[in-house]
């Protein structure tokens, strides 16, 4: 089956910043992404878990973006502006996609 | 004086407080007891809807006091002023950075609606009436404190990130919209509406509040367990002192407005309580450098239980002493 | 005539409708108010269980009308026929593709159980009785419309993907199973059963309906905000016209069946309402090329609020004029 | 004797049992009906809180029987002993491995709180009082069976993985903490507390139980569908035989303790029922080699429905025959 | 620690198609997969979010399949038949696994 | 945008083992991870789905750990001890991260 090179970017970010991140992506014409819920985690700012929350103040989500390799930098620039001052993690993996015309 | 103690004792042995204590103990003992997030959110929606609706209906019954507008304005002023006092106290009592102190201060200018609900429930249990529009005052007091805190930060040279989106998020946050919306619905549909949904929003109210406070206890206990040890004594002391300062301002404002005994207690409770929903979210966006575990632990782990157990009976006794029964 | 207006006014100021309006406004203003998905689903399960159970109990009380089988058959026929009419109207009024038009038509042949619940609640409030087995008619009307729509597509040359699994999914979808199941449980356990669970399924019913409609308002408002602008005027007009066409067929069928006033209103409401649960899911599987934002926005954003606010009082007034009180 | 049948028939036509049947049928027919996990968990929290609270209040009313301590001890002994008997039976009746047999045995020494709740509800419906502290006995019976099972495994040469964390998880698992906590809250706040939250925890209780059992039916049905076919006849037979063995031990213990008719039935039910929450979790940690589909299917798919439908009326009839009404 | 080459396939698909996809995988003897919930996303058919839904009509899930490299084509063929006419995204990443006998 | 090599480890494990796994990670000084909820899956021990559960006995979670390449073995050793006797899957992917100082 015919596949094509692409990049898979995974951004773990505070839930309250989700809207700002996806808006920055859309503004950079990155229109394809998927948002996953996150149950908990641990990082430099300590451990947290969804069951310890009363408010949307401290939850996180994961935004996954599959993108053509040549558009990666545009995406990272847009994302970086939003995550920069916030806790969160950005990783990039090489991948192959079916139906490349979709990306 | 003995009255305060008997009221406090009665308050402490109510299922509501005991449920909170159960949650806190379970969390401190690291039990795996949890209330699903969706259930906790559903209960908070129920409580906001019920309290807003009942407030609206009672405004129909008793008419809008000429003081409504004045009460709203006073509420907004209290909310904007209290952070300045809280900030001053924090500077004196703690070594918190300017940003952390401002973020904490914002919480204490704003309000905790669950504390308000618990106080309403105590008043109702003691047969003390209050102005229905106090729920509107509660809604108005949510946001101004955030502005004061951002001003405190920027006047210190740094600056918070306040954008148009954040404005909308603060003013149209779910709790405010639901509280005000239910208030208006109650106002429009009046006693007829209340009759329709009475056995949903009135009868089971206290029971739902018990389970909700069980969850609050779990969350507060978990917060204390993980962050409590890092809080310095000065910070902890602030969490119990500031409510007393706040309630004094609330008492003065209520006296100025000529509120009833019940209304006075509620305004004291609003002033004494600290936000743990709207303000933390706003702070994460506007002041991401401020450490959330400080303000969340203080507000939810210290001030909330303090108000719930000792504060409410104390404010009631104070109000009775000043305003008369 | 003045009756219609007073009924409509009364309907519009009921907490149920106002809650829907609050949700819609909150969504249009982009508030972050949301009801957790699990809570919304739990409420819909509660409503289906309660309405089915009460229907079953009332069949015990009043006996099974000789017309039960005939009513079920008529319901199935209505559901199968209305899509053809809807399709014709869509061809005339809009420029939708054949597949899109068929998908929309399927929704209008099928039914919205929440509209049915809201209408039952209005009838109950006005003290108008209805045949308990109308909930079984509602269940029967869910599916046939889907077949008609697929036939419309295939007779145009293309073809939907109808497989064995989809059949089972449609006929055994959660809402149908729960509605019919609760109906049978009510039938078997009768008044004794009702006494046992009365204070769960009867007293809080309207209050739960308020919160559920708050959520429906939020969802409808969000749908309108994101997709509303893309809908052409002809399509929007269809969303308000088709219920009027549907209710006329329902009225004629009810007259033919000799239903009571309440039963007539309910059959009109079923015919006038459009599905937004079972049919959209079936369409995604069988007609994936059809654009979901068209049918979801029409059904949930236009027809549902139309029926809820103006439709129900109008159908009641019409039925009273034709059948007598 | 005819009494048993009429009681069984009455039980079988109650909305509670019919709801369970509806869920089981829906799952076996592969309907997509599901209750959201959060809603099911919220309902179980409600049921535990309500049953614990009512138990606590009734202890205030009737005083603590001198037998309380003895009853707790007896409960613990029953829970520790029954797994040995179950293990013996499994060795005789089935070809299960030592580890699988021990894991199954642990479930039958422990208890199912929902079966207990359903039995309480039947007793209440028949106007039969019982000792309020039976809920404490239920809590005490959750854990000892796990120890016996681990001892059975280790005495066979192998060994379970029992660590400090697992101890805490078992003893402070959510159900136990909530049950005991609510019991203590009910005890402290007494009739005053009950009056406050009565219309939340008493009136809607049976209705919530219906929806909860609907979910249990769905889960049990799904379990039977996917794993039922793999269970050998001997294993299946054990699932219906063991409750009868258990109830006999419960009856003897109740007679020894001098419990009332209601208390006797409840102790029989506890002994006859099998855990499907606390013990499966503990087994996954301590005996990961044991096959969960065996013990979950047996406990939830066979023993739970057996007790719910036939067991409870049977145990009541037996107790009446032995203890007198 | 000894690891082995494998492929990680990530399929984002409408929730109503989940059963059909996993059945197709099982039919192709792909018996290992994990299903993750999805909160929302954006693609050619626009943005959507779980909080804007009344029905299961428009939600999505993510199916993750770790598979031996030589079985990748079987899997992609099976998956493609299901996703082809539906919205959704398929990506493939190289990975290493522990306990290769499990795959 | 400057990126750095890292490893992305994905561990699918029973929910009841989550605490034990994250504790083992923390003990091995792996302090960064994210926990995702899992809806269902299939493996050698059969199919399961969250909607078929009454208890926490049989659910799963996914723990994702992004780590410097040189620390991978420490992590795998720690994780392996916990997952070894339990059902579950461990996979490792090469990735690139922004803000390497965070890892
Ligand atoms: N190395 C990591 N691997 C995976 N997730 C991480 C890592 N570091 C941080 N996170 C996630 O990002 C959140 C915030 O991290 P931090 O900004 O380091 O406090 C944590 O709660 C985790 O959910
Ligand atoms: N480039 C992408 N990266 C990640 N997820 C995507 C991408 N494109 C589409 N999706 C997901 O697939 C869904 C349907 O996409 P589409 O078929 O393009 O409308 C979206 O709602 C996203 O959840
Ligand atoms: N090849 C695989 N790809 C993705 N997930 C898997 C795979 N094998 C197993 N799993 C996940 O791990 C769980 C337990 O697998 P097992 O130990 O094989 O029964 C399954 O329910 C899946 O969620
Ligand atoms: Na305050
Ligand atoms: Na219709
Ligand atoms: Na037992």
mmCIF file of C-alpha atoms in Angstrom, chain B residues 27-325:
data_model
loop_
_atom_site.group_PDB
_atom_site.id
_atom_site.type_symbol
_atom_site.label_atom_id
_atom_site.label_comp_id
_atom_site.label_asym_id
_atom_site.label_seq_id
_atom_site.Cartn_x
_atom_site.Cartn_y
_atom_site.Cartn_z
ATOM 1 C CA UNK B 27 -7.567 11.460 50.819
ATOM 2 C CA UNK B 28 -5.043 11.969 53.603
ATOM 3 C CA UNK B 29 -5.117 8.224 54.281
ATOM 4 C CA UNK B 30 -4.561 7.670 50.541
ATOM 5 C CA UNK B 31 -7.762 5.707 50.030
ATOM 6 C CA UNK B 32 -8.626 5.209 46.374
ATOM 7 C CA UNK B 33 -12.090 6.700 46.935
ATOM 8 C CA UNK B 34 -12.843 9.100 44.070
ATOM 9 C CA UNK B 35 -15.912 10.804 42.708
ATOM 10 C CA UNK B 36 -15.856 10.753 38.904
ATOM 11 C CA UNK B 37 -15.013 14.164 37.480
ATOM 12 C CA UNK B 38 -18.229 14.159 35.437
ATOM 13 C CA UNK B 39 -20.323 13.474 38.534
ATOM 14 C CA UNK B 40 -18.636 16.269 40.486
ATOM 15 C CA UNK B 41 -19.186 18.658 37.603
ATOM 16 C CA UNK B 42 -22.809 17.576 37.277
ATOM 17 C CA UNK B 43 -23.362 18.197 40.988
ATOM 18 C CA UNK B 44 -21.845 21.652 40.780
ATOM 19 C CA UNK B 45 -24.128 22.454 37.851
ATOM 20 C CA UNK B 46 -27.093 21.245 39.877
ATOM 21 C CA UNK B 47 -26.103 23.363 42.884
ATOM 22 C CA UNK B 48 -25.532 26.509 40.823
ATOM 23 C CA UNK B 49 -28.788 26.058 38.951
ATOM 24 C CA UNK B 50 -30.761 25.445 42.146
ATOM 25 C CA UNK B 51 -29.283 28.316 44.116
ATOM 26 C CA UNK B 52 -29.633 30.738 41.205
ATOM 27 C CA UNK B 53 -33.204 29.684 40.500
ATOM 28 C CA UNK B 54 -34.283 29.974 44.129
ATOM 29 C CA UNK B 55 -32.649 33.410 44.338
ATOM 30 C CA UNK B 56 -34.576 34.554 41.268
ATOM 31 C CA UNK B 57 -37.892 33.264 42.608
ATOM 32 C CA UNK B 58 -37.348 34.970 45.929
ATOM 33 C CA UNK B 59 -36.703 38.272 44.156
ATOM 34 C CA UNK B 60 -40.165 37.970 42.584
ATOM 35 C CA UNK B 61 -41.658 37.331 46.001
ATOM 36 C CA UNK B 62 -40.033 40.116 47.905
ATOM 37 C CA UNK B 63 -39.666 42.612 45.093
ATOM 38 C CA UNK B 64 -36.352 44.083 44.018
ATOM 39 C CA UNK B 65 -34.960 46.038 46.880
ATOM 40 C CA UNK B 66 -34.079 49.587 45.857
ATOM 41 C CA UNK B 67 -30.630 48.580 46.983
ATOM 42 C CA UNK B 68 -30.049 45.930 44.310
ATOM 43 C CA UNK B 69 -27.904 48.148 42.104
ATOM 44 C CA UNK B 70 -26.067 49.505 45.105
ATOM 45 C CA UNK B 71 -25.451 45.982 46.401
ATOM 46 C CA UNK B 72 -23.998 44.905 43.060
ATOM 47 C CA UNK B 73 -21.727 47.925 42.998
ATOM 48 C CA UNK B 74 -20.620 47.348 46.568
ATOM 49 C CA UNK B 75 -19.897 43.699 45.762
ATOM 50 C CA UNK B 76 -17.729 44.703 42.818
ATOM 51 C CA UNK B 77 -15.850 47.203 44.975
ATOM 52 C CA UNK B 78 -15.256 44.641 47.714
ATOM 53 C CA UNK B 79 -13.947 42.200 45.152
ATOM 54 C CA UNK B 80 -11.576 44.817 43.717
ATOM 55 C CA UNK B 81 -10.378 46.104 47.098
ATOM 56 C CA UNK B 82 -9.838 42.908 49.070
ATOM 57 C CA UNK B 83 -6.907 41.763 46.865
ATOM 58 C CA UNK B 84 -5.002 44.938 47.752
ATOM 59 C CA UNK B 85 -5.393 44.188 51.447
ATOM 60 C CA UNK B 86 -4.590 40.531 50.938
ATOM 61 C CA UNK B 87 -1.488 41.505 48.966
ATOM 62 C CA UNK B 88 -0.345 43.817 51.764
ATOM 63 C CA UNK B 89 -0.838 41.082 54.348
ATOM 64 C CA UNK B 90 1.047 38.580 52.203
ATOM 65 C CA UNK B 91 3.966 41.000 51.860
ATOM 66 C CA UNK B 92 4.105 41.296 55.642
ATOM 67 C CA UNK B 93 3.397 37.709 56.648
ATOM 68 C CA UNK B 94 5.131 35.684 53.905
ATOM 69 C CA UNK B 95 8.131 35.708 51.656
ATOM 70 C CA UNK B 96 6.119 35.044 48.519
ATOM 71 C CA UNK B 97 7.294 36.663 45.281
ATOM 72 C CA UNK B 98 5.282 39.606 43.963
ATOM 73 C CA UNK B 99 3.663 37.424 41.267
ATOM 74 C CA UNK B 100 2.743 34.618 43.667
ATOM 75 C CA UNK B 101 1.368 37.102 46.191
ATOM 76 C CA UNK B 102 -0.737 38.841 43.545
ATOM 77 C CA UNK B 103 -2.110 35.529 42.323
ATOM 78 C CA UNK B 104 -3.069 34.496 45.855
ATOM 79 C CA UNK B 105 -4.609 37.918 46.475
ATOM 80 C CA UNK B 106 -6.846 37.567 43.417
ATOM 81 C CA UNK B 107 -8.357 34.417 44.902
ATOM 82 C CA UNK B 108 -9.312 36.152 48.126
ATOM 83 C CA UNK B 109 -11.014 39.078 46.418
ATOM 84 C CA UNK B 110 -13.112 36.654 44.407
ATOM 85 C CA UNK B 111 -15.548 34.185 45.976
ATOM 86 C CA UNK B 112 -16.267 30.507 46.561
ATOM 87 C CA UNK B 113 -19.796 29.727 45.497
ATOM 88 C CA UNK B 114 -19.867 26.437 47.428
ATOM 89 C CA UNK B 115 -19.120 28.264 50.660
ATOM 90 C CA UNK B 116 -22.007 30.563 49.743
ATOM 91 C CA UNK B 117 -24.257 27.556 49.130
ATOM 92 C CA UNK B 118 -23.261 25.955 52.429
ATOM 93 C CA UNK B 119 -23.970 29.205 54.268
ATOM 94 C CA UNK B 120 -27.386 29.529 52.576
ATOM 95 C CA UNK B 121 -28.144 26.034 53.685
ATOM 96 C CA UNK B 122 -27.190 26.843 57.310
ATOM 97 C CA UNK B 123 -29.330 30.000 57.228
ATOM 98 C CA UNK B 124 -32.261 28.065 55.820
ATOM 99 C CA UNK B 125 -31.832 25.430 58.511
ATOM 100 C CA UNK B 126 -31.987 28.180 61.160
ATOM 101 C CA UNK B 127 -34.997 29.815 59.503
ATOM 102 C CA UNK B 128 -33.131 33.039 58.676
ATOM 103 C CA UNK B 129 -34.284 34.776 55.474
ATOM 104 C CA UNK B 130 -31.945 36.638 53.150
ATOM 105 C CA UNK B 131 -32.146 38.853 50.076
ATOM 106 C CA UNK B 132 -32.663 36.664 46.997
ATOM 107 C CA UNK B 133 -30.440 38.927 44.926
ATOM 108 C CA UNK B 134 -27.382 37.940 46.934
ATOM 109 C CA UNK B 135 -26.691 35.312 44.274
ATOM 110 C CA UNK B 136 -26.350 38.133 41.761
ATOM 111 C CA UNK B 137 -23.930 39.860 44.128
ATOM 112 C CA UNK B 138 -21.972 36.612 44.312
ATOM 113 C CA UNK B 139 -21.732 36.496 40.515
ATOM 114 C CA UNK B 140 -20.576 40.105 40.333
ATOM 115 C CA UNK B 141 -17.812 39.477 42.865
ATOM 116 C CA UNK B 142 -16.128 36.742 40.809
ATOM 117 C CA UNK B 143 -14.139 38.844 38.374
ATOM 118 C CA UNK B 144 -13.018 42.293 39.632
ATOM 119 C CA UNK B 145 -10.393 40.755 41.929
ATOM 120 C CA UNK B 146 -8.554 39.410 38.878
ATOM 121 C CA UNK B 147 -8.086 42.925 37.544
ATOM 122 C CA UNK B 148 -6.714 44.163 40.834
ATOM 123 C CA UNK B 149 -4.216 41.348 40.905
ATOM 124 C CA UNK B 150 -3.033 42.041 37.358
ATOM 125 C CA UNK B 151 -2.693 45.702 38.263
ATOM 126 C CA UNK B 152 -0.595 44.735 41.287
ATOM 127 C CA UNK B 153 1.722 42.729 39.069
ATOM 128 C CA UNK B 154 2.073 45.364 36.388
ATOM 129 C CA UNK B 155 2.632 48.139 38.905
ATOM 130 C CA UNK B 156 5.574 46.040 40.050
ATOM 131 C CA UNK B 157 7.146 46.285 36.599
ATOM 132 C CA UNK B 158 6.235 42.845 35.255
ATOM 133 C CA UNK B 159 2.991 42.259 33.405
ATOM 134 C CA UNK B 160 0.319 39.651 33.090
ATOM 135 C CA UNK B 161 -0.921 38.347 29.775
ATOM 136 C CA UNK B 162 -4.436 39.730 29.497
ATOM 137 C CA UNK B 163 -6.042 39.255 26.122
ATOM 138 C CA UNK B 164 -9.514 39.605 24.653
ATOM 139 C CA UNK B 165 -10.140 35.858 24.902
ATOM 140 C CA UNK B 166 -9.290 35.824 28.574
ATOM 141 C CA UNK B 167 -11.750 38.614 29.169
ATOM 142 C CA UNK B 168 -14.526 36.613 27.597
ATOM 143 C CA UNK B 169 -13.479 33.486 29.473
ATOM 144 C CA UNK B 170 -13.623 35.291 32.807
ATOM 145 C CA UNK B 171 -16.885 37.142 32.284
ATOM 146 C CA UNK B 172 -18.676 34.280 30.553
ATOM 147 C CA UNK B 173 -17.213 31.452 32.577
ATOM 148 C CA UNK B 174 -19.649 28.605 33.100
ATOM 149 C CA UNK B 175 -20.384 29.263 36.780
ATOM 150 C CA UNK B 176 -21.267 32.923 36.290
ATOM 151 C CA UNK B 177 -23.434 32.236 33.251
ATOM 152 C CA UNK B 178 -25.279 29.405 34.971
ATOM 153 C CA UNK B 179 -25.787 31.282 38.230
ATOM 154 C CA UNK B 180 -27.058 34.439 36.550
ATOM 155 C CA UNK B 181 -29.008 32.475 33.952
ATOM 156 C CA UNK B 182 -30.788 30.374 36.563
ATOM 157 C CA UNK B 183 -31.444 33.539 38.576
ATOM 158 C CA UNK B 184 -33.162 35.110 35.570
ATOM 159 C CA UNK B 185 -35.089 31.903 34.838
ATOM 160 C CA UNK B 186 -36.301 31.819 38.432
ATOM 161 C CA UNK B 187 -37.227 35.480 38.211
ATOM 162 C CA UNK B 188 -39.244 35.002 34.999
ATOM 163 C CA UNK B 189 -40.949 31.755 35.861
ATOM 164 C CA UNK B 190 -41.576 32.629 39.517
ATOM 165 C CA UNK B 191 -43.602 30.522 41.936
ATOM 166 C CA UNK B 192 -45.240 28.605 39.060
ATOM 167 C CA UNK B 193 -41.859 27.567 37.798
ATOM 168 C CA UNK B 194 -40.704 26.704 41.279
ATOM 169 C CA UNK B 195 -43.733 24.469 41.840
ATOM 170 C CA UNK B 196 -42.853 22.575 38.650
ATOM 171 C CA UNK B 197 -39.308 21.743 39.639
ATOM 172 C CA UNK B 198 -39.431 22.043 43.409
ATOM 173 C CA UNK B 199 -38.949 18.353 44.100
ATOM 174 C CA UNK B 200 -35.817 18.460 41.976
ATOM 175 C CA UNK B 201 -34.112 21.639 43.140
ATOM 176 C CA UNK B 202 -35.346 22.023 46.708
ATOM 177 C CA UNK B 203 -35.885 18.653 48.391
ATOM 178 C CA UNK B 204 -32.706 16.776 47.444
ATOM 179 C CA UNK B 205 -30.510 19.897 47.676
ATOM 180 C CA UNK B 206 -28.801 19.173 50.993
ATOM 181 C CA UNK B 207 -28.134 15.573 50.090
ATOM 182 C CA UNK B 208 -26.435 16.539 46.842
ATOM 183 C CA UNK B 209 -24.445 19.110 48.784
ATOM 184 C CA UNK B 210 -23.189 16.303 51.059
ATOM 185 C CA UNK B 211 -21.835 14.260 48.167
ATOM 186 C CA UNK B 212 -20.379 17.368 46.553
ATOM 187 C CA UNK B 213 -18.575 18.252 49.763
ATOM 188 C CA UNK B 214 -17.343 14.686 50.021
ATOM 189 C CA UNK B 215 -15.640 15.307 46.696
ATOM 190 C CA UNK B 216 -14.345 18.719 47.788
ATOM 191 C CA UNK B 217 -12.899 17.019 50.841
ATOM 192 C CA UNK B 218 -11.157 14.455 48.660
ATOM 193 C CA UNK B 219 -9.702 17.144 46.428
ATOM 194 C CA UNK B 220 -8.667 19.381 49.335
ATOM 195 C CA UNK B 221 -7.116 16.431 51.159
ATOM 196 C CA UNK B 222 -5.144 15.369 48.091
ATOM 197 C CA UNK B 223 -3.934 18.932 47.624
ATOM 198 C CA UNK B 224 -2.821 19.187 51.240
ATOM 199 C CA UNK B 225 -1.066 15.844 51.069
ATOM 200 C CA UNK B 226 0.963 16.696 47.999
ATOM 201 C CA UNK B 227 1.585 20.409 48.499
ATOM 202 C CA UNK B 228 0.774 21.087 52.129
ATOM 203 C CA UNK B 229 4.241 20.315 53.393
ATOM 204 C CA UNK B 230 5.787 22.912 51.096
ATOM 205 C CA UNK B 231 3.684 25.771 52.437
ATOM 206 C CA UNK B 232 5.478 27.938 54.985
ATOM 207 C CA UNK B 233 3.744 28.694 58.325
ATOM 208 C CA UNK B 234 3.260 32.353 57.337
ATOM 209 C CA UNK B 235 1.367 31.318 54.224
ATOM 210 C CA UNK B 236 -0.785 28.859 56.154
ATOM 211 C CA UNK B 237 -1.583 31.493 58.785
ATOM 212 C CA UNK B 238 -2.665 33.867 56.034
ATOM 213 C CA UNK B 239 -5.200 31.260 54.882
ATOM 214 C CA UNK B 240 -6.985 31.428 58.223
ATOM 215 C CA UNK B 241 -6.439 35.128 58.959
ATOM 216 C CA UNK B 242 -7.586 36.588 55.648
ATOM 217 C CA UNK B 243 -11.177 35.251 55.970
ATOM 218 C CA UNK B 244 -11.474 37.151 59.254
ATOM 219 C CA UNK B 245 -10.259 40.334 57.583
ATOM 220 C CA UNK B 246 -12.548 39.741 54.621
ATOM 221 C CA UNK B 247 -15.616 39.117 56.762
ATOM 222 C CA UNK B 248 -15.076 42.386 58.600
ATOM 223 C CA UNK B 249 -15.167 44.283 55.328
ATOM 224 C CA UNK B 250 -18.240 42.317 54.328
ATOM 225 C CA UNK B 251 -19.925 43.173 57.612
ATOM 226 C CA UNK B 252 -19.211 46.857 57.203
ATOM 227 C CA UNK B 253 -20.489 46.841 53.626
ATOM 228 C CA UNK B 254 -23.657 44.966 54.644
ATOM 229 C CA UNK B 255 -24.274 47.444 57.422
ATOM 230 C CA UNK B 256 -23.827 50.305 54.945
ATOM 231 C CA UNK B 257 -26.306 48.636 52.565
ATOM 232 C CA UNK B 258 -28.793 47.942 55.350
ATOM 233 C CA UNK B 259 -29.008 44.243 54.515
ATOM 234 C CA UNK B 260 -31.075 41.810 56.560
ATOM 235 C CA UNK B 261 -29.341 39.451 59.001
ATOM 236 C CA UNK B 262 -29.244 36.682 56.367
ATOM 237 C CA UNK B 263 -27.949 39.003 53.660
ATOM 238 C CA UNK B 264 -25.274 40.285 56.009
ATOM 239 C CA UNK B 265 -24.032 36.782 56.763
ATOM 240 C CA UNK B 266 -23.936 35.966 53.062
ATOM 241 C CA UNK B 267 -21.965 39.097 52.179
ATOM 242 C CA UNK B 268 -19.534 38.291 54.996
ATOM 243 C CA UNK B 269 -19.165 34.764 53.659
ATOM 244 C CA UNK B 270 -18.561 36.030 50.120
ATOM 245 C CA UNK B 271 -15.898 38.431 51.343
ATOM 246 C CA UNK B 272 -14.279 35.805 53.550
ATOM 247 C CA UNK B 273 -14.196 33.069 50.932
ATOM 248 C CA UNK B 274 -11.616 32.448 48.241
ATOM 249 C CA UNK B 275 -12.169 31.323 44.654
ATOM 250 C CA UNK B 276 -10.903 27.935 43.528
ATOM 251 C CA UNK B 277 -12.476 27.641 40.083
ATOM 252 C CA UNK B 278 -12.620 30.828 38.041
ATOM 253 C CA UNK B 279 -9.533 32.566 39.418
ATOM 254 C CA UNK B 280 -7.082 29.631 39.233
ATOM 255 C CA UNK B 281 -7.975 29.175 35.571
ATOM 256 C CA UNK B 282 -7.508 32.865 34.843
ATOM 257 C CA UNK B 283 -4.182 32.884 36.700
ATOM 258 C CA UNK B 284 -2.831 29.963 34.658
ATOM 259 C CA UNK B 285 -3.403 32.010 31.517
ATOM 260 C CA UNK B 286 -2.535 35.477 32.742
ATOM 261 C CA UNK B 287 0.205 34.739 35.300
ATOM 262 C CA UNK B 288 1.645 31.342 34.311
ATOM 263 C CA UNK B 289 4.762 32.014 36.410
ATOM 264 C CA UNK B 290 2.729 32.017 39.609
ATOM 265 C CA UNK B 291 2.854 28.635 41.338
ATOM 266 C CA UNK B 292 -0.602 27.021 41.248
ATOM 267 C CA UNK B 293 0.078 24.730 44.170
ATOM 268 C CA UNK B 294 0.356 27.732 46.493
ATOM 269 C CA UNK B 295 -2.912 29.364 45.608
ATOM 270 C CA UNK B 296 -4.903 26.168 45.150
ATOM 271 C CA UNK B 297 -3.735 24.651 48.417
ATOM 272 C CA UNK B 298 -4.374 27.840 50.372
ATOM 273 C CA UNK B 299 -7.791 28.457 48.926
ATOM 274 C CA UNK B 300 -9.077 24.909 48.893
ATOM 275 C CA UNK B 301 -7.049 23.270 51.626
ATOM 276 C CA UNK B 302 -7.076 25.983 54.292
ATOM 277 C CA UNK B 303 -9.619 28.725 53.714
ATOM 278 C CA UNK B 304 -12.444 26.598 52.369
ATOM 279 C CA UNK B 305 -12.507 24.161 55.331
ATOM 280 C CA UNK B 306 -11.953 27.043 57.755
ATOM 281 C CA UNK B 307 -15.027 28.878 56.456
ATOM 282 C CA UNK B 308 -17.089 25.740 56.208
ATOM 283 C CA UNK B 309 -16.495 24.581 59.771
ATOM 284 C CA UNK B 310 -15.709 27.609 61.948
ATOM 285 C CA UNK B 311 -16.236 30.596 59.688
ATOM 286 C CA UNK B 312 -19.939 30.319 58.911
ATOM 287 C CA UNK B 313 -21.131 29.988 62.548
ATOM 288 C CA UNK B 314 -18.704 32.720 63.578
ATOM 289 C CA UNK B 315 -19.921 35.163 60.925
ATOM 290 C CA UNK B 316 -23.501 34.411 61.895
ATOM 291 C CA UNK B 317 -22.760 35.115 65.543
ATOM 292 C CA UNK B 318 -20.923 38.328 64.647
ATOM 293 C CA UNK B 319 -23.747 39.484 62.417
ATOM 294 C CA UNK B 320 -26.297 38.750 65.124
ATOM 295 C CA UNK B 321 -24.222 40.747 67.602
ATOM 296 C CA UNK B 322 -23.951 43.742 65.269
ATOM 297 C CA UNK B 323 -27.244 43.727 63.346
ATOM 298 C CA UNK B 324 -29.443 41.997 65.918
ATOM 299 C CA UNK B 325 -31.549 38.947 65.126
#
